[in-house]
CSV table of C-alpha atoms in Angstrom, one decimal:
chain,number,residue,atom,x,y,z
A,1,UNK,CA,-27.1,7.7,-17.7
A,2,UNK,CA,-23.6,9.2,-17.5
A,3,UNK,CA,-23.6,13.0,-17.1
A,4,UNK,CA,-20.7,14.4,-19.0
A,5,UNK,CA,-19.5,18.0,-19.1
A,6,UNK,CA,-17.8,18.8,-22.4
A,7,UNK,CA,-15.6,22.0,-22.1
A,8,UNK,CA,-14.8,22.7,-25.8
A,9,UNK,CA,-14.7,26.0,-27.7
A,10,UNK,CA,-14.7,24.5,-31.2
A,11,UNK,CA,-18.3,23.7,-32.2
A,12,UNK,CA,-17.1,21.2,-34.9
A,13,UNK,CA,-15.1,19.2,-32.3
A,14,UNK,CA,-18.0,19.4,-29.8
A,15,UNK,CA,-20.5,18.1,-32.4
A,16,UNK,CA,-18.1,15.3,-33.4
A,17,UNK,CA,-17.8,14.2,-29.7
A,18,UNK,CA,-21.5,14.2,-29.3
A,19,UNK,CA,-22.0,12.1,-32.5
A,20,UNK,CA,-19.3,9.6,-31.4
A,21,UNK,CA,-20.8,9.1,-28.0
A,22,UNK,CA,-24.3,8.8,-29.4
A,23,UNK,CA,-23.2,5.7,-31.2
A,24,UNK,CA,-22.1,3.9,-28.1
A,25,UNK,CA,-24.6,1.1,-27.4
A,26,UNK,CA,-23.9,0.2,-23.8
A,27,UNK,CA,-24.4,3.4,-21.9
A,28,UNK,CA,-26.2,6.7,-22.5
A,29,UNK,CA,-24.3,9.9,-22.2
A,30,UNK,CA,-26.1,13.1,-21.2
A,31,UNK,CA,-23.8,15.8,-22.5
A,32,UNK,CA,-23.7,19.4,-21.3
A,33,UNK,CA,-21.5,21.7,-23.5
A,34,UNK,CA,-19.6,24.6,-22.2
A,35,UNK,CA,-17.7,26.7,-24.8
A,36,UNK,CA,-15.4,28.4,-22.2
A,37,UNK,CA,-13.9,27.4,-18.9
A,38,UNK,CA,-15.8,30.0,-16.9
A,39,UNK,CA,-19.1,28.5,-18.1
A,40,UNK,CA,-17.8,25.0,-17.3
A,41,UNK,CA,-16.8,26.0,-13.8
A,42,UNK,CA,-20.2,27.6,-13.2
A,43,UNK,CA,-21.9,24.4,-14.2
A,44,UNK,CA,-19.6,22.3,-12.1
A,45,UNK,CA,-20.5,24.4,-9.1
A,46,UNK,CA,-24.2,24.1,-9.7
A,47,UNK,CA,-24.7,20.6,-11.1
A,48,UNK,CA,-23.4,17.1,-10.5
A,49,UNK,CA,-21.3,15.5,-13.3
A,50,UNK,CA,-19.8,12.0,-13.6
A,51,UNK,CA,-16.9,13.2,-15.8
A,52,UNK,CA,-15.4,16.2,-17.5
A,53,UNK,CA,-14.1,16.1,-21.1
A,54,UNK,CA,-11.7,19.0,-21.2
A,55,UNK,CA,-9.9,20.9,-23.9
A,56,UNK,CA,-6.8,22.6,-22.7
A,57,UNK,CA,-6.9,25.5,-25.2
A,58,UNK,CA,-9.9,27.7,-24.5
A,59,UNK,CA,-10.6,31.4,-25.1
A,60,UNK,CA,-10.3,32.2,-21.3
A,61,UNK,CA,-7.5,29.8,-20.3
A,62,UNK,CA,-4.7,27.7,-21.7
A,63,UNK,CA,-2.5,24.8,-20.6
A,64,UNK,CA,-2.4,22.7,-17.4
A,65,UNK,CA,-3.9,25.4,-15.2
A,66,UNK,CA,-7.2,24.4,-17.0
A,67,UNK,CA,-7.1,21.0,-15.3
A,68,UNK,CA,-6.1,22.6,-11.9
A,69,UNK,CA,-9.0,25.0,-12.0
A,70,UNK,CA,-11.5,22.2,-12.8
A,71,UNK,CA,-10.2,20.0,-10.0
A,72,UNK,CA,-10.2,23.0,-7.5
A,73,UNK,CA,-13.9,23.5,-8.3
A,74,UNK,CA,-14.8,19.8,-8.2
A,75,UNK,CA,-12.0,17.6,-6.8
A,76,UNK,CA,-14.1,14.5,-7.0
A,77,UNK,CA,-14.9,14.6,-10.7
A,78,UNK,CA,-12.7,12.6,-13.1
A,79,UNK,CA,-11.1,14.7,-15.9
A,80,UNK,CA,-10.3,13.5,-19.3
A,81,UNK,CA,-8.2,15.9,-21.4
A,82,UNK,CA,-9.2,16.0,-25.1
A,83,UNK,CA,-6.4,17.8,-26.9
A,84,UNK,CA,-5.6,18.6,-30.5
A,85,UNK,CA,-1.9,17.9,-30.0
A,86,UNK,CA,-0.2,14.5,-29.6
A,87,UNK,CA,2.2,15.8,-27.0
A,88,UNK,CA,3.5,13.0,-24.7
A,89,UNK,CA,5.3,15.3,-22.2
A,90,UNK,CA,2.1,17.4,-21.9
A,91,UNK,CA,0.0,14.2,-21.4
A,92,UNK,CA,2.2,13.1,-18.5
A,93,UNK,CA,2.0,16.5,-16.9
A,94,UNK,CA,-1.7,16.5,-17.3
A,95,UNK,CA,-1.9,13.2,-15.4
A,96,UNK,CA,0.4,14.5,-12.8
A,97,UNK,CA,-1.9,17.5,-12.3
A,98,UNK,CA,-4.8,15.1,-11.6
A,99,UNK,CA,-6.3,14.2,-15.0
A,100,UNK,CA,-7.4,10.6,-15.5
A,101,UNK,CA,-6.5,10.4,-19.2
A,102,UNK,CA,-5.2,12.3,-22.2
A,103,UNK,CA,-6.8,11.8,-25.5
A,104,UNK,CA,-6.0,13.2,-28.9
A,105,UNK,CA,-8.9,14.6,-31.0
A,106,UNK,CA,-9.7,12.5,-34.1
A,107,UNK,CA,-7.8,9.4,-32.8
A,108,UNK,CA,-9.9,6.3,-32.2
A,109,UNK,CA,-13.6,5.9,-32.8
A,110,UNK,CA,-16.7,5.5,-30.6
A,111,UNK,CA,-15.4,2.5,-28.7
A,112,UNK,CA,-12.1,4.1,-27.9
A,113,UNK,CA,-13.6,7.4,-26.7
A,114,UNK,CA,-16.4,5.8,-24.7
A,115,UNK,CA,-14.2,3.2,-23.0
A,116,UNK,CA,-11.6,5.8,-22.1
A,117,UNK,CA,-14.3,7.9,-20.4
A,118,UNK,CA,-15.7,4.9,-18.5
A,119,UNK,CA,-12.3,3.7,-17.4
A,120,UNK,CA,-11.4,7.2,-16.2
A,121,UNK,CA,-14.5,7.2,-14.0
A,122,UNK,CA,-13.6,3.8,-12.6
A,123,UNK,CA,-10.0,4.8,-12.0
A,124,UNK,CA,-11.2,7.9,-10.1
A,125,UNK,CA,-13.5,5.8,-7.9
A,126,UNK,CA,-10.7,3.4,-7.2
A,127,UNK,CA,-8.3,6.2,-6.4
A,128,UNK,CA,-10.8,7.8,-4.0
A,129,UNK,CA,-11.4,4.5,-2.3
A,130,UNK,CA,-7.7,3.9,-1.8
A,131,UNK,CA,-7.3,7.4,-0.4
A,132,UNK,CA,-10.2,6.9,1.9
A,133,UNK,CA,-8.7,3.6,3.2
A,134,UNK,CA,-5.4,5.3,3.8
A,135,UNK,CA,-6.9,8.2,5.8
A,136,UNK,CA,-9.7,6.5,7.8
A,137,UNK,CA,-10.0,3.9,10.5
A,138,UNK,CA,-11.7,0.9,9.0
A,139,UNK,CA,-13.6,-0.1,12.1
A,140,UNK,CA,-15.2,3.2,13.1
A,141,UNK,CA,-15.0,5.2,9.8
A,142,UNK,CA,-13.4,8.1,11.7
A,143,UNK,CA,-10.3,9.7,10.3
A,144,UNK,CA,-7.1,8.1,11.4
A,145,UNK,CA,-3.9,9.4,13.0
A,146,UNK,CA,-2.3,10.5,9.8
A,147,UNK,CA,-5.2,12.5,8.5
A,148,UNK,CA,-5.8,13.9,12.0
A,149,UNK,CA,-2.3,15.4,12.1
A,150,UNK,CA,-2.9,17.0,8.7
A,151,UNK,CA,-6.2,18.4,9.8
A,152,UNK,CA,-4.6,19.7,13.0
A,153,UNK,CA,-1.8,21.5,11.1
A,154,UNK,CA,-4.3,23.2,8.9
A,155,UNK,CA,-6.6,24.1,11.9
A,156,UNK,CA,-3.6,25.6,13.7
A,157,UNK,CA,-2.8,27.8,10.7
A,158,UNK,CA,-6.4,28.9,10.5
A,159,UNK,CA,-6.5,29.7,14.2
A,160,UNK,CA,-3.5,32.0,13.9
A,161,UNK,CA,-4.7,33.6,10.8
A,162,UNK,CA,-8.2,34.3,12.0
A,163,UNK,CA,-7.2,34.9,15.7
A,164,UNK,CA,-9.7,32.2,16.8
A,165,UNK,CA,-8.6,29.7,19.4
A,166,UNK,CA,-9.1,26.0,19.1
A,167,UNK,CA,-9.2,23.1,21.5
A,168,UNK,CA,-7.4,19.8,21.2
A,169,UNK,CA,-8.9,16.9,23.1
A,170,UNK,CA,-7.4,13.5,23.7
A,171,UNK,CA,-9.9,10.9,24.9
A,172,UNK,CA,-9.2,7.5,26.4
A,173,UNK,CA,-12.0,5.1,27.3
A,174,UNK,CA,-12.2,3.9,31.0
A,175,UNK,CA,-12.7,0.2,31.7
A,176,UNK,CA,-12.6,-0.7,28.0
A,177,UNK,CA,-10.0,-3.4,28.5
A,178,UNK,CA,-12.3,-5.2,30.9
A,179,UNK,CA,-15.0,-5.3,28.1
A,180,UNK,CA,-12.5,-7.0,25.8
A,181,UNK,CA,-11.3,-9.4,28.5
A,182,UNK,CA,-14.8,-10.5,29.7
A,183,UNK,CA,-17.0,-10.2,26.6
A,184,UNK,CA,-14.5,-10.6,23.7
A,185,UNK,CA,-13.1,-8.5,21.0
A,186,UNK,CA,-16.2,-8.7,18.8
A,187,UNK,CA,-18.2,-6.9,21.5
A,188,UNK,CA,-15.3,-4.6,22.0
A,189,UNK,CA,-15.3,-3.6,18.3
A,190,UNK,CA,-19.1,-3.0,18.4
A,191,UNK,CA,-18.6,-0.8,21.4
A,192,UNK,CA,-15.9,1.3,19.7
A,193,UNK,CA,-18.3,1.8,16.7
A,194,UNK,CA,-21.0,3.1,19.1
A,195,UNK,CA,-18.5,5.3,20.9
A,196,UNK,CA,-17.5,6.9,17.6
A,197,UNK,CA,-21.1,7.6,16.8
A,198,UNK,CA,-21.8,9.2,20.1
A,199,UNK,CA,-18.6,11.3,19.9
A,200,UNK,CA,-19.7,12.7,16.5
A,201,UNK,CA,-23.1,13.5,18.0
A,202,UNK,CA,-21.4,15.6,20.7
A,203,UNK,CA,-19.5,17.9,18.3
A,204,UNK,CA,-20.4,20.2,15.4
A,205,UNK,CA,-19.9,19.3,11.8
A,206,UNK,CA,-17.0,21.7,11.5
A,207,UNK,CA,-15.1,19.8,14.3
A,208,UNK,CA,-12.9,16.8,13.8
A,209,UNK,CA,-13.0,13.5,15.6
A,210,UNK,CA,-10.4,10.8,15.0
A,211,UNK,CA,-9.5,7.4,16.3
A,212,UNK,CA,-5.8,7.2,17.1
A,213,UNK,CA,-5.8,3.5,17.8
A,214,UNK,CA,-7.1,1.1,20.4
A,215,UNK,CA,-9.5,2.9,22.6
A,216,UNK,CA,-7.9,6.3,22.1
A,217,UNK,CA,-9.7,9.1,20.3
A,218,UNK,CA,-9.0,12.8,19.5
A,219,UNK,CA,-11.0,15.8,18.7
A,220,UNK,CA,-10.3,19.3,17.3
A,221,UNK,CA,-12.8,22.0,18.2
A,222,UNK,CA,-12.4,25.0,15.9
A,223,UNK,CA,-13.7,28.5,16.1
A,224,UNK,CA,-14.4,28.4,19.8
A,225,UNK,CA,-14.9,31.7,21.8
A,226,UNK,CA,-13.0,30.4,24.8
A,227,UNK,CA,-13.0,27.9,27.7
A,228,UNK,CA,-16.7,28.0,28.2
A,229,UNK,CA,-17.4,26.5,24.8
A,230,UNK,CA,-15.0,23.6,25.5
A,231,UNK,CA,-16.5,22.9,28.9
A,232,UNK,CA,-19.9,22.4,27.2
A,233,UNK,CA,-18.5,19.9,24.8
A,234,UNK,CA,-16.4,18.1,27.4
A,235,UNK,CA,-19.3,17.7,29.7
A,236,UNK,CA,-21.5,16.5,26.9
A,237,UNK,CA,-19.0,13.8,25.9
A,238,UNK,CA,-18.5,12.6,29.4
A,239,UNK,CA,-22.2,12.3,30.0
A,240,UNK,CA,-22.8,10.6,26.6
A,241,UNK,CA,-20.0,8.0,27.0
A,242,UNK,CA,-21.1,7.3,30.7
A,243,UNK,CA,-24.6,6.4,29.5
A,244,UNK,CA,-24.7,2.5,29.3
A,245,UNK,CA,-24.4,0.9,25.9
A,246,UNK,CA,-26.8,-1.9,24.9
A,247,UNK,CA,-25.0,-4.5,22.7
A,248,UNK,CA,-27.0,-7.7,22.3
A,249,UNK,CA,-27.8,-9.0,25.8
A,250,UNK,CA,-25.1,-6.9,27.3
A,251,UNK,CA,-25.5,-3.6,29.1
A,252,UNK,CA,-22.1,-2.1,29.2
A,253,UNK,CA,-21.0,0.9,31.3
A,254,UNK,CA,-17.7,2.6,30.6
A,255,UNK,CA,-16.4,6.1,30.9
A,256,UNK,CA,-14.0,8.5,29.2
A,257,UNK,CA,-11.0,10.5,30.4
A,258,UNK,CA,-10.4,13.7,28.4
A,259,UNK,CA,-7.2,15.8,28.3
A,260,UNK,CA,-7.6,19.2,26.8
A,261,UNK,CA,-5.2,21.9,25.6
A,262,UNK,CA,-6.0,25.2,24.0
A,263,UNK,CA,-4.2,26.7,21.0
A,264,UNK,CA,-2.6,29.3,20.6
A,265,UNK,CA,-2.6,29.9,24.4
A,266,UNK,CA,-0.6,26.7,24.5
A,267,UNK,CA,1.6,27.8,21.6
A,268,UNK,CA,3.7,24.8,20.8
A,269,UNK,CA,4.3,22.6,17.8
A,270,UNK,CA,1.9,19.8,17.0
A,271,UNK,CA,3.8,17.0,18.9
A,272,UNK,CA,4.1,19.1,22.0
A,273,UNK,CA,0.5,20.0,21.9
A,274,UNK,CA,-0.5,16.3,21.7
A,275,UNK,CA,1.9,15.5,24.6
A,276,UNK,CA,0.2,18.2,26.7
A,277,UNK,CA,-3.2,16.8,25.9
A,278,UNK,CA,-2.0,13.3,26.7
A,279,UNK,CA,-0.6,14.5,30.1
A,280,UNK,CA,-3.9,16.2,30.9
A,281,UNK,CA,-5.8,13.0,30.0
A,282,UNK,CA,-3.7,10.9,32.4
A,283,UNK,CA,-4.4,13.5,35.1
A,284,UNK,CA,-8.1,13.0,34.4
A,285,UNK,CA,-7.7,9.2,34.6
A,286,UNK,CA,-5.8,9.4,37.9
A,287,UNK,CA,-8.7,11.4,39.3
A,288,UNK,CA,-11.0,8.5,38.7
A,289,UNK,CA,-11.9,8.8,35.1
A,290,UNK,CA,-15.2,9.9,33.6
A,291,UNK,CA,-13.9,13.5,33.7
A,292,UNK,CA,-11.9,16.1,31.8
A,293,UNK,CA,-8.7,18.0,32.7
A,294,UNK,CA,-7.1,21.0,31.1
A,295,UNK,CA,-3.3,21.3,30.5
A,296,UNK,CA,-2.0,23.7,33.0
A,297,UNK,CA,-0.5,26.3,30.6
A,298,UNK,CA,-4.0,27.2,29.5
A,299,UNK,CA,-4.5,29.1,32.7
A,300,UNK,CA,-5.8,26.2,34.8
A,301,UNK,CA,-9.5,26.4,33.9
A,302,UNK,CA,-11.7,24.1,35.8
A,303,UNK,CA,-11.5,20.3,35.5
A,304,UNK,CA,-14.4,18.2,36.4
A,305,UNK,CA,-17.0,15.7,35.8
A,306,UNK,CA,-20.7,16.1,35.2
A,307,UNK,CA,-23.3,14.8,37.5
A,308,UNK,CA,-23.6,10.9,37.3
A,309,UNK,CA,-26.0,9.6,34.7
A,310,UNK,CA,-29.0,7.8,36.2
């Protein structure tokens, strides 16, 4: 069953669309009709749809902003524009605004309309898959370096706007190379996956955890009240990663060294902030690992390590 939202103000065109799709023998279309965009946006915000069939000329909107508003409400839903005008430049602009296809009313029969809708759904899925692969680490499923930088830029802007500090953590695993050297890269890869899972368990859903490459991870803690909040998370991470991992017959003990800087107390650009966190991380590693260290411009809050895990 394909759930389709038809946003169309002309009742004759809406009925024709229903009749055409009812004749398609391969899939069933469950059609919800919205006569104006406002109604369509309300339904998109409330229910799940597989595709939107969208007229650009509606009583409460007109033109390409119609596509923009639909995608702003439900960015994951494929949009097929159904227009009364065979306008090639407009069709190209609609695709550039995020629509998956542009169809002219009255052109083509049942097969043409149904296949266009189904192909639009598949194109959207393929597009999202490619976007996911470009933004995520394939081994751990965490976001990658490129998306992390984008997230950090936006987090810094929110921090300034809302006057809420954020913490940037750079994490490097201790003794990970020895695992690869003695047990092999397959075990090392499994260990990285388990580390990623534990890191996610140590932070809130609103926080960001990324894999930067190798055995290096990063985290953004947003909306913190101050150093005390960061200390809680840092201690939790050190304790979690210090707890031995069970992988097949192997009981593996590693640690993690964490460098931390606070923004906007450390009011630098993104590259300088990451350098500060990296410098603090190396300081933690030089102190023996399995500990955290703050960058000095944050007022030199305590560095440390939790009690050893038994």
